[in-house]
Short mmCIF file of C-alpha atoms and ligand atoms in Angstrom, two decimals:
data_model
loop_
_atom_site.label_atom_id
_atom_site.label_comp_id
_atom_site.label_asym_id
_atom_site.label_seq_id
_atom_site.Cartn_x
_atom_site.Cartn_y
_atom_site.Cartn_z
CA MET A 1 0.01 0.02 0.02
CA ILE A 2 1.21 3.49 -0.66
CA ASP A 3 2.70 5.43 2.23
CA ILE A 4 0.20 7.48 4.23
CA GLU A 5 2.67 10.34 3.57
CA GLU A 6 1.35 10.42 0.07
CA ALA A 7 -2.03 11.24 1.15
CA LYS A 8 -0.91 13.75 3.65
CA LYS A 9 1.02 15.54 0.85
CA LEU A 10 -2.06 15.64 -1.24
CA ASP A 11 -3.67 17.41 1.75
CA ARG A 12 -1.10 19.93 2.10
CA GLN A 13 -1.47 20.75 -1.62
CA ASP A 14 -5.28 20.96 -1.44
CA PRO A 15 -6.53 24.60 -2.11
CA LEU A 16 -9.72 23.90 -0.24
CA ALA A 17 -8.05 22.24 2.84
CA LYS A 18 -8.92 25.21 4.95
CA PHE A 19 -12.68 24.77 4.64
CA ARG A 20 -12.46 21.65 6.86
CA GLU A 21 -11.92 23.95 9.96
CA ARG A 22 -15.38 25.57 9.27
CA PHE A 23 -16.99 22.34 10.25
CA LEU A 24 -17.47 20.54 13.52
CA ASN A 25 -14.93 17.70 13.22
CA ARG A 26 -14.34 15.04 16.08
CA ASP A 27 -11.11 13.69 17.05
CA HIS A 28 -10.35 10.15 16.13
CA GLU A 29 -13.43 10.02 13.79
CA ILE A 30 -13.57 10.01 10.03
CA TYR A 31 -16.93 10.96 8.41
CA LEU A 32 -17.60 9.46 5.02
CA ASP A 33 -21.41 9.97 5.17
CA GLY A 34 -21.79 13.39 3.82
CA ASN A 35 -23.68 11.92 1.02
CA SER A 36 -26.33 11.19 3.46
CA LEU A 37 -26.04 13.99 6.04
CA GLY A 38 -23.60 16.71 5.70
CA LYS A 39 -21.56 17.73 8.75
CA LEU A 40 -22.45 20.70 10.81
CA PRO A 41 -21.06 23.99 9.59
CA LEU A 42 -19.80 25.84 12.79
CA ALA A 43 -21.38 29.15 11.56
CA ALA A 44 -24.84 27.36 11.97
CA ILE A 45 -24.30 27.31 15.79
CA PRO A 46 -24.49 31.29 16.44
CA VAL A 47 -27.08 31.74 13.61
CA LEU A 48 -29.44 29.21 15.24
CA GLU A 49 -28.56 30.73 18.90
CA GLU A 50 -29.39 34.24 17.60
CA THR A 51 -32.80 33.01 15.80
CA ILE A 52 -33.87 31.03 19.02
CA SER A 53 -32.88 33.42 21.76
CA ASN A 54 -33.43 36.86 20.24
CA GLN A 55 -35.59 36.56 17.09
CA TRP A 56 -37.91 33.80 18.47
CA GLY A 57 -37.35 34.41 22.11
CA LYS A 58 -37.67 38.33 22.27
CA GLN A 59 -38.82 39.74 18.89
CA LEU A 60 -41.42 36.88 18.42
CA ILE A 61 -44.08 37.81 15.57
CA ARG A 62 -42.09 40.93 14.62
CA SER A 63 -39.20 38.61 13.22
CA TRP A 64 -41.55 37.68 10.37
CA ASN A 65 -41.12 41.10 8.76
CA LYS A 66 -37.75 41.86 10.02
CA ASN A 67 -36.04 38.43 9.32
CA TRP A 68 -38.03 35.56 8.20
CA LEU A 69 -40.35 36.43 5.26
CA GLU A 70 -37.30 37.29 3.33
CA LEU A 71 -35.39 34.08 4.12
CA PRO A 72 -36.74 31.48 1.71
CA LYS A 73 -36.38 34.18 -1.07
CA ARG A 74 -32.80 34.79 -0.13
CA LEU A 75 -31.94 31.05 -0.21
CA SER A 76 -33.67 30.75 -3.56
CA ARG A 77 -31.37 33.30 -5.01
CA LYS A 78 -28.33 31.59 -3.50
CA TYR A 79 -29.40 28.38 -5.14
CA CYS A 80 -30.11 30.11 -8.47
CA GLU A 81 -26.47 31.33 -8.50
CA LEU A 82 -25.19 27.88 -7.62
CA LEU A 83 -27.24 26.25 -10.36
CA ASN A 84 -27.34 28.97 -13.04
CA ALA A 85 -30.99 29.72 -12.87
CA ASP A 86 -32.69 33.05 -13.23
CA GLU A 87 -34.20 34.79 -10.20
CA GLY A 88 -37.89 33.48 -9.95
CA GLU A 89 -37.05 30.06 -11.27
CA LEU A 90 -36.50 28.31 -7.97
CA VAL A 91 -38.32 28.01 -4.65
CA PHE A 92 -37.04 26.79 -1.38
CA GLY A 93 -39.00 24.60 1.00
CA GLU A 94 -40.80 21.41 1.76
CA SER A 95 -39.12 17.99 1.36
CA THR A 96 -38.11 16.44 -1.96
CA SER A 97 -40.87 13.93 -1.80
CA VAL A 98 -43.43 16.74 -1.73
CA ARG A 99 -41.88 18.85 -4.44
CA ILE A 100 -41.75 15.59 -6.78
CA TYR A 101 -45.55 15.24 -6.02
CA GLN A 102 -46.34 18.78 -6.58
CA ILE A 103 -44.44 19.29 -9.74
CA ILE A 104 -45.51 16.05 -11.57
CA PHE A 105 -49.18 16.50 -10.45
CA ALA A 106 -48.95 19.76 -12.01
CA LEU A 107 -47.47 18.70 -15.25
CA LEU A 108 -49.86 15.84 -15.59
CA GLU A 109 -52.79 18.26 -15.06
CA SER A 110 -51.49 20.72 -17.57
CA ASN A 111 -51.48 18.20 -20.49
CA ILE A 112 -48.39 19.84 -21.87
CA TYR A 113 -46.84 16.31 -22.09
CA PRO A 114 -48.48 12.82 -22.80
CA LYS A 115 -49.94 11.34 -19.54
CA LYS A 116 -47.19 8.85 -19.06
CA ILE A 117 -44.73 8.33 -16.27
CA LEU A 118 -41.30 6.77 -16.63
CA THR A 119 -38.43 6.21 -14.46
CA ASP A 120 -35.72 3.63 -14.12
CA ALA A 121 -34.91 1.08 -11.37
CA LEU A 122 -31.75 3.16 -10.22
CA ASN A 123 -33.98 5.91 -8.81
CA PHE A 124 -34.41 6.54 -5.24
CA PRO A 125 -37.34 4.71 -3.60
CA THR A 126 -39.18 7.72 -2.49
CA ASP A 127 -39.27 8.94 -6.10
CA LEU A 128 -40.75 5.59 -7.12
CA TYR A 129 -43.32 5.55 -4.31
CA VAL A 130 -44.43 9.19 -5.15
CA LEU A 131 -44.79 8.19 -8.98
CA HIS A 132 -46.81 5.14 -8.24
CA GLY A 133 -49.08 7.21 -6.12
CA LEU A 134 -49.50 9.91 -8.95
CA ALA A 135 -50.10 7.15 -11.57
CA LYS A 136 -52.86 5.69 -9.35
CA HIS A 137 -54.53 9.25 -8.75
CA PHE A 138 -54.49 10.20 -12.42
CA SER A 139 -55.44 6.68 -13.56
CA ILE A 140 -52.54 6.03 -15.45
CA PRO A 141 -52.31 2.32 -16.08
CA ASP A 142 -48.69 2.10 -14.65
CA VAL A 143 -45.39 3.89 -14.04
CA GLN A 144 -43.01 2.37 -16.63
CA VAL A 145 -39.83 1.57 -14.57
CA ILE A 146 -36.96 0.72 -16.91
CA HIS A 147 -34.67 -1.91 -15.68
CA TYR A 148 -31.06 -2.57 -16.72
CA ASP A 149 -29.04 -5.59 -16.47
CA GLN A 150 -27.16 -4.33 -13.66
CA GLU A 151 -27.58 -1.62 -10.88
CA ILE A 152 -24.15 0.24 -11.49
CA GLU A 153 -25.20 2.24 -14.79
CA ALA A 154 -28.15 3.06 -16.88
CA ASN A 155 -28.19 1.49 -20.42
CA LEU A 156 -28.61 4.83 -22.17
CA ASP A 157 -29.96 3.27 -25.42
CA ARG A 158 -32.52 1.38 -23.50
CA LEU A 159 -33.43 4.47 -21.57
CA LYS A 160 -33.75 6.69 -24.87
CA ASP A 161 -35.63 3.93 -26.65
CA ALA A 162 -38.23 3.85 -23.76
CA ILE A 163 -38.75 7.54 -23.99
CA ARG A 164 -39.24 7.39 -27.75
CA LYS A 165 -41.59 4.69 -27.63
CA SER A 166 -43.61 6.02 -24.64
CA PRO A 167 -43.09 9.90 -24.31
CA GLY A 168 -44.40 11.56 -21.36
CA ILE A 169 -42.91 12.71 -17.81
CA VAL A 170 -39.49 11.04 -16.86
CA CYS A 171 -38.16 11.23 -13.49
CA LEU A 172 -34.48 10.29 -12.80
CA SER A 173 -31.89 11.01 -10.10
CA LEU A 174 -29.01 12.79 -11.65
CA VAL A 175 -26.45 10.86 -9.50
CA THR A 176 -27.86 7.46 -8.43
CA TYR A 177 -27.82 6.76 -4.83
CA LYS A 178 -26.61 3.17 -5.03
CA SER A 179 -23.63 3.38 -7.46
CA SER A 180 -23.17 7.18 -7.96
CA TYR A 181 -23.90 6.83 -11.68
CA LEU A 182 -24.18 10.25 -13.33
CA TYR A 183 -26.43 10.59 -16.21
CA PRO A 184 -25.44 12.69 -19.24
CA ILE A 185 -28.10 15.50 -18.38
CA LYS A 186 -27.74 17.72 -21.54
CA GLU A 187 -27.92 14.76 -23.99
CA LEU A 188 -31.05 13.38 -22.19
CA ASN A 189 -32.69 16.65 -21.76
CA HIS A 190 -32.36 17.07 -25.61
CA TRP A 191 -33.50 13.58 -26.40
CA ALA A 192 -36.61 14.15 -24.14
CA ALA A 193 -37.44 17.56 -25.76
CA ALA A 194 -37.19 15.91 -29.24
CA HIS A 195 -39.71 13.33 -28.20
CA LYS A 196 -42.23 15.14 -26.58
CA SER A 197 -40.98 14.43 -23.00
CA ILE A 198 -39.65 16.29 -20.09
CA ILE A 199 -37.18 14.95 -17.45
CA ILE A 200 -37.58 15.89 -13.82
CA TRP A 201 -34.11 15.73 -12.28
CA ASP A 202 -33.77 14.74 -8.85
CA LEU A 203 -30.43 16.38 -7.84
CA SER A 204 -30.22 15.20 -4.11
CA HIS A 205 -26.86 13.30 -4.66
CA ALA A 206 -25.61 15.74 -7.10
CA VAL A 207 -26.19 19.33 -5.75
CA GLY A 208 -23.03 20.65 -3.88
CA ALA A 209 -20.61 17.96 -5.44
CA LEU A 210 -20.93 18.67 -9.20
CA GLU A 211 -21.16 21.58 -11.47
CA ILE A 212 -24.75 21.84 -12.70
CA ASP A 213 -25.68 24.68 -15.02
CA PHE A 214 -29.44 24.63 -15.78
CA LYS A 215 -29.05 26.90 -18.73
CA THR A 216 -26.44 25.10 -20.62
CA THR A 217 -27.93 21.68 -19.93
CA GLU A 218 -31.49 23.06 -21.02
CA THR A 219 -32.90 21.63 -17.87
CA LEU A 220 -36.78 22.40 -17.37
CA VAL A 221 -37.31 21.03 -13.79
CA ALA A 222 -35.06 19.90 -11.13
CA LEU A 223 -35.42 19.57 -7.39
CA GLY A 224 -33.41 18.09 -4.58
CA CYS A 225 -32.58 17.90 -0.91
CA THR A 226 -29.98 20.02 0.85
CA TYR A 227 -28.93 17.89 3.81
CA LYS A 228 -26.19 15.96 2.01
CA TYR A 229 -23.43 17.72 0.26
CA MET A 230 -25.21 21.12 0.85
CA ASN A 231 -24.71 20.61 4.74
CA GLY A 232 -28.11 22.17 5.55
CA GLY A 233 -28.78 19.95 8.51
CA PRO A 234 -31.04 17.06 9.32
CA GLY A 235 -34.42 17.38 7.33
CA SER A 236 -33.26 20.81 5.81
CA PRO A 237 -35.88 21.84 3.01
CA ALA A 238 -35.64 21.05 -0.58
CA PHE A 239 -35.64 23.19 -3.59
CA LEU A 240 -37.67 23.19 -6.76
CA TYR A 241 -36.64 24.62 -10.11
CA VAL A 242 -38.93 25.18 -12.85
CA HIS A 243 -37.92 27.03 -16.20
CA LYS A 244 -39.74 30.35 -16.61
CA LYS A 245 -41.38 29.13 -19.83
CA LEU A 246 -43.23 26.36 -18.07
CA GLN A 247 -44.32 28.18 -15.09
CA ASP A 248 -47.50 29.88 -16.15
CA ASN A 249 -49.18 26.59 -17.23
CA LEU A 250 -48.65 24.93 -14.02
CA GLN A 251 -50.89 25.12 -10.99
CA ASN A 252 -49.85 23.73 -7.53
CA PRO A 253 -52.12 21.01 -6.33
CA ILE A 254 -51.77 22.30 -2.80
CA GLN A 255 -53.41 25.62 -2.66
CA GLY A 256 -51.74 27.00 0.49
CA TRP A 257 -51.82 30.53 1.70
CA PHE A 258 -48.14 30.99 1.19
CA GLY A 259 -48.76 30.39 -2.58
CA HIS A 260 -51.46 33.02 -2.84
CA GLN A 261 -51.00 36.47 -4.42
CA HIS A 262 -51.60 38.21 -1.12
CA PRO A 263 -51.22 35.84 1.76
CA PHE A 264 -51.64 38.48 4.38
CA ALA A 265 -54.80 39.95 2.82
CA PHE A 266 -56.53 36.95 4.13
CA GLU A 267 -58.94 36.72 1.10
CA THR A 268 -61.48 34.00 1.01
CA LYS A 269 -60.76 33.08 -2.52
CA TYR A 270 -57.58 31.49 -3.58
CA LYS A 271 -55.62 33.43 -6.19
CA ALA A 272 -52.19 31.73 -7.30
CA ALA A 273 -49.15 33.98 -6.83
CA LYS A 274 -47.30 34.95 -9.95
CA GLY A 275 -44.69 32.59 -11.36
CA LEU A 276 -43.21 29.74 -9.12
CA GLU A 277 -44.11 31.47 -5.96
CA ARG A 278 -47.46 29.64 -6.28
CA PHE A 279 -45.69 26.50 -5.66
CA ASN A 280 -45.07 27.78 -1.87
CA ASN A 281 -47.51 25.96 0.47
CA GLY A 282 -47.55 26.65 4.18
CA THR A 283 -45.34 28.50 6.69
CA PRO A 284 -41.70 27.90 6.01
CA PRO A 285 -39.71 25.98 8.68
CA ILE A 286 -37.59 28.82 9.89
CA LEU A 287 -35.09 27.28 12.19
CA SER A 288 -34.17 24.72 9.57
CA MET A 289 -33.94 27.35 6.79
CA GLN A 290 -31.66 29.49 8.87
CA ALA A 291 -29.22 26.64 9.58
CA THR A 292 -29.41 25.63 5.86
CA GLU A 293 -28.11 28.96 4.80
CA THR A 294 -24.65 28.54 6.25
CA GLY A 295 -24.22 25.31 4.09
CA ILE A 296 -25.00 27.03 0.82
CA ASP A 297 -22.75 30.00 1.74
CA LEU A 298 -19.92 27.75 2.34
CA ILE A 299 -20.35 25.99 -1.16
CA LEU A 300 -20.60 29.42 -2.89
CA GLU A 301 -17.49 30.64 -1.15
CA ALA A 302 -15.47 27.70 -2.07
CA GLY A 303 -16.69 27.49 -5.48
CA ILE A 304 -18.46 24.62 -7.15
CA LYS A 305 -15.89 24.15 -9.85
CA MET A 306 -12.94 23.70 -7.36
CA LEU A 307 -15.10 21.30 -5.35
CA ARG A 308 -15.79 19.15 -8.17
CA GLU A 309 -12.17 19.20 -9.11
CA LYS A 310 -11.23 18.10 -5.56
CA SER A 311 -14.04 15.53 -5.67
CA VAL A 312 -12.59 14.05 -8.77
CA LEU A 313 -9.08 13.88 -7.55
CA GLN A 314 -10.07 12.14 -4.35
CA SER A 315 -12.27 9.66 -6.09
CA GLU A 316 -9.61 8.66 -8.34
CA PHE A 317 -7.21 8.30 -5.41
CA LEU A 318 -9.73 6.07 -3.62
CA ILE A 319 -10.42 3.92 -6.66
CA ASN A 320 -6.74 3.23 -7.09
CA LEU A 321 -6.59 2.12 -3.50
CA VAL A 322 -9.67 -0.02 -3.94
CA LYS A 323 -8.34 -1.76 -7.01
CA ASN A 324 -4.93 -2.47 -5.47
CA GLU A 325 -5.73 -3.24 -1.94
CA LEU A 326 -9.33 -4.27 -1.49
CA ARG A 327 -10.30 -6.26 -4.72
CA PRO A 328 -7.91 -8.99 -3.66
CA LEU A 329 -9.92 -9.17 -0.36
CA ASN A 330 -13.26 -9.74 -2.25
CA PHE A 331 -14.42 -6.06 -2.29
CA GLU A 332 -15.93 -5.07 -5.71
CA LEU A 333 -16.32 -1.55 -6.99
CA GLN A 334 -19.93 -1.05 -7.62
CA SER A 335 -19.59 2.56 -9.17
CA PRO A 336 -18.71 3.52 -12.73
CA GLU A 337 -14.99 3.90 -13.17
CA ASP A 338 -15.32 6.66 -15.96
CA ILE A 339 -15.43 10.02 -13.94
CA LEU A 340 -17.72 11.47 -16.62
CA PHE A 341 -20.29 9.08 -15.36
CA ARG A 342 -19.72 9.27 -11.42
CA GLY A 343 -20.76 11.58 -8.82
CA SER A 344 -18.97 12.00 -5.51
CA HIS A 345 -19.56 8.66 -3.41
CA LEU A 346 -17.92 5.41 -4.25
CA THR A 347 -19.80 2.09 -3.63
CA LEU A 348 -18.13 -1.21 -2.60
CA SER A 349 -19.76 -4.45 -2.26
CA HIS A 350 -18.56 -7.32 0.11
CA LYS A 351 -20.69 -10.10 1.16
CA ALA A 352 -20.16 -9.11 4.88
CA ALA A 353 -20.73 -5.48 4.25
CA TRP A 354 -23.08 -4.89 7.36
CA GLN A 355 -20.45 -6.50 9.73
CA ILE A 356 -17.62 -4.71 8.15
CA CYS A 357 -19.33 -1.42 8.61
CA GLN A 358 -20.01 -2.03 12.27
CA ALA A 359 -16.37 -2.81 12.69
CA LEU A 360 -15.40 0.46 10.84
CA ILE A 361 -17.83 2.36 13.02
CA LYS A 362 -16.38 0.96 16.48
CA GLY A 363 -12.82 1.59 15.31
CA ASP A 364 -10.00 -0.08 17.37
CA GLY A 365 -7.19 1.04 19.69
CA ASP A 366 -5.26 2.90 17.05
CA SER A 367 -7.65 3.46 14.33
CA PRO A 368 -10.22 6.18 14.37
CA LYS A 369 -13.91 5.46 14.13
CA ILE A 370 -14.95 5.59 10.38
CA ILE A 371 -18.50 6.31 9.65
CA PRO A 372 -19.49 4.87 6.07
CA ASP A 373 -22.94 4.33 4.68
CA TYR A 374 -24.35 0.79 4.49
CA ARG A 375 -27.06 0.02 1.98
CA PRO A 376 -28.74 -3.28 1.83
CA PRO A 377 -27.96 -6.11 0.98
CA HIS A 378 -24.21 -5.94 0.92
CA PHE A 379 -23.00 -2.29 0.00
CA ILE A 380 -20.67 0.22 1.60
CA ARG A 381 -20.98 3.71 0.37
CA LEU A 382 -18.06 6.00 0.94
CA GLY A 383 -19.09 9.66 0.49
CA ILE A 384 -16.53 12.13 -0.58
CA ALA A 385 -17.71 15.60 0.54
CA PRO A 386 -14.89 17.99 -0.83
CA LEU A 387 -15.37 20.58 1.75
CA TYR A 388 -14.18 18.59 4.58
CA THR A 389 -12.98 15.19 3.42
CA ARG A 390 -9.13 14.61 3.40
CA PHE A 391 -6.95 12.27 1.36
CA GLU A 392 -5.64 11.10 4.69
CA ASP A 393 -9.35 10.06 5.54
CA LEU A 394 -9.50 7.94 2.43
CA TRP A 395 -6.12 6.21 2.94
CA ARG A 396 -6.99 5.40 6.62
CA THR A 397 -10.44 3.95 5.51
CA VAL A 398 -8.79 1.63 3.07
CA TYR A 399 -6.11 0.69 5.53
CA GLN A 400 -8.81 -0.23 8.00
CA LEU A 401 -10.88 -2.15 5.64
CA LYS A 402 -8.08 -4.22 4.86
CA LYS A 403 -7.23 -4.89 8.44
CA ILE A 404 -10.80 -5.75 9.54
CA VAL A 405 -11.16 -8.33 6.63
CA ILE A 406 -7.53 -9.74 7.01
CA SER A 407 -7.92 -10.24 10.70
CA GLU A 408 -11.55 -11.34 10.36
CA SER A 409 -12.52 -8.86 13.14
CA TYR A 410 -15.88 -8.12 11.55
CA LEU A 411 -16.99 -11.65 12.68
CA ASN A 412 -17.16 -10.13 16.26
CA TYR A 413 -20.18 -8.15 15.02
CA SER A 414 -23.80 -9.13 14.75
CA ALA A 415 -25.40 -9.55 11.41
CA GLN A 416 -28.62 -8.01 12.88
CA LYS A 417 -29.39 -4.62 11.25
CA GLU A 418 -30.49 -1.29 12.82
CA ASN A 419 -33.11 1.02 11.56
CA VAL A 420 -31.28 4.13 10.21
CA THR A 421 -28.29 2.79 8.17
C1 LIG B 501 -32.27 10.76 -4.73
C2 LIG B 501 -33.06 11.16 -3.42
N1 LIG B 501 -34.31 11.70 -3.55
C3 LIG B 501 -34.99 11.87 -2.53
C4 LIG B 501 -34.34 11.80 -1.20
C5 LIG B 501 -35.42 11.94 0.12
O1 LIG B 501 -35.94 13.02 0.04
P1 LIG B 501 -36.80 13.75 1.17
O2 LIG B 501 -36.61 12.89 2.41
O3 LIG B 501 -36.47 15.23 1.20
O4 LIG B 501 -38.39 13.69 0.65
C6 LIG B 501 -33.35 11.19 -0.90
C7 LIG B 501 -32.68 10.89 0.35
O5 LIG B 501 -31.68 10.34 0.51
C8 LIG B 501 -32.52 10.97 -2.14
O6 LIG B 501 -31.33 10.40 -1.99
#
């Protein structure tokens, strides 16, 4: 195995290394689960303290006008900057699941596209569940779920063929949660447009780790959660982007007062707000939104281009270690090898993945605790969050995986699984 000094040298050369200090890091712990829940930005602590003690504690209702009503709009503008959207093309709030429901409901009702729903087996379960519910509601015979021969990559010919034969509303995760497969977004948007279809992109595993440009990729609708690489905190709200040319034809199925033209006029009749503001529903979760802002601020400050460059370097570094050190120990790489088709996490499989993860988390005398992400039945995801992951962390993880398997120390752990993995 290469010397750890190689990894430390790369950390010293890393232009983004200083951002790590802006997060709460624990001694003797390596966190590789930023692709599920990002670390706590230190700046979120005083922001939340001020919000709770002063704005909520003392200013109470006055804080709505002074601080809070503007907050979702400010977050929207920051996400527009990150994703290259125009102001007014993005709203902030709700969960990704709610956003998928709202926008696909609106598209189905609008009749702009044929009433068909397509997705693929690589998509995240919540997307599939919501799509099935929508199909039932709109009496669409079924959601067409495209299956591939394996779970690592999409077969683009099969996907395109399905869209051509059955045009409609397609929902895909830009980076898939299992393997980190990255779809060619622009190529597929073109294909969809040429075949009377639209793709709804779920960016949950992509935003904050990849450069995404809605204009150059001609993206029409996208959404995603902000608690992974965006470091927005547990349950931080999602965003919804809709290209301005579509907005006037879409109505929010949830006619809540925050989507009304004049919410504080308390009119009895619903009048949808102009543009995408009508997709707001109820009172925004202010505590969560305040914390979330520190996450997007850090990403904008570091710059998404530099973050992607670092993530690419780190994932190549990790892949080389996996190939040389872990493949001989029966680990398999379950992510695309070509960086053009890969996001920012790497997935490994091993028949004892669950027990190996428990051994990693526990650590041992001279090794730190390492927090990976387990996915059933036998996958270990290693998330690279370029704001705080170090090359040294990746080296130590591979070193420890080797040690656990060679010594068979994983056999000391139960095969019984926990709830949140
Ligand atoms: C691709 C994808 N979509 C949606 C979600 C969940 O969305 P939410 O809990 O915000 O509804 C996740 C969560 O991990 C995800 O990975």
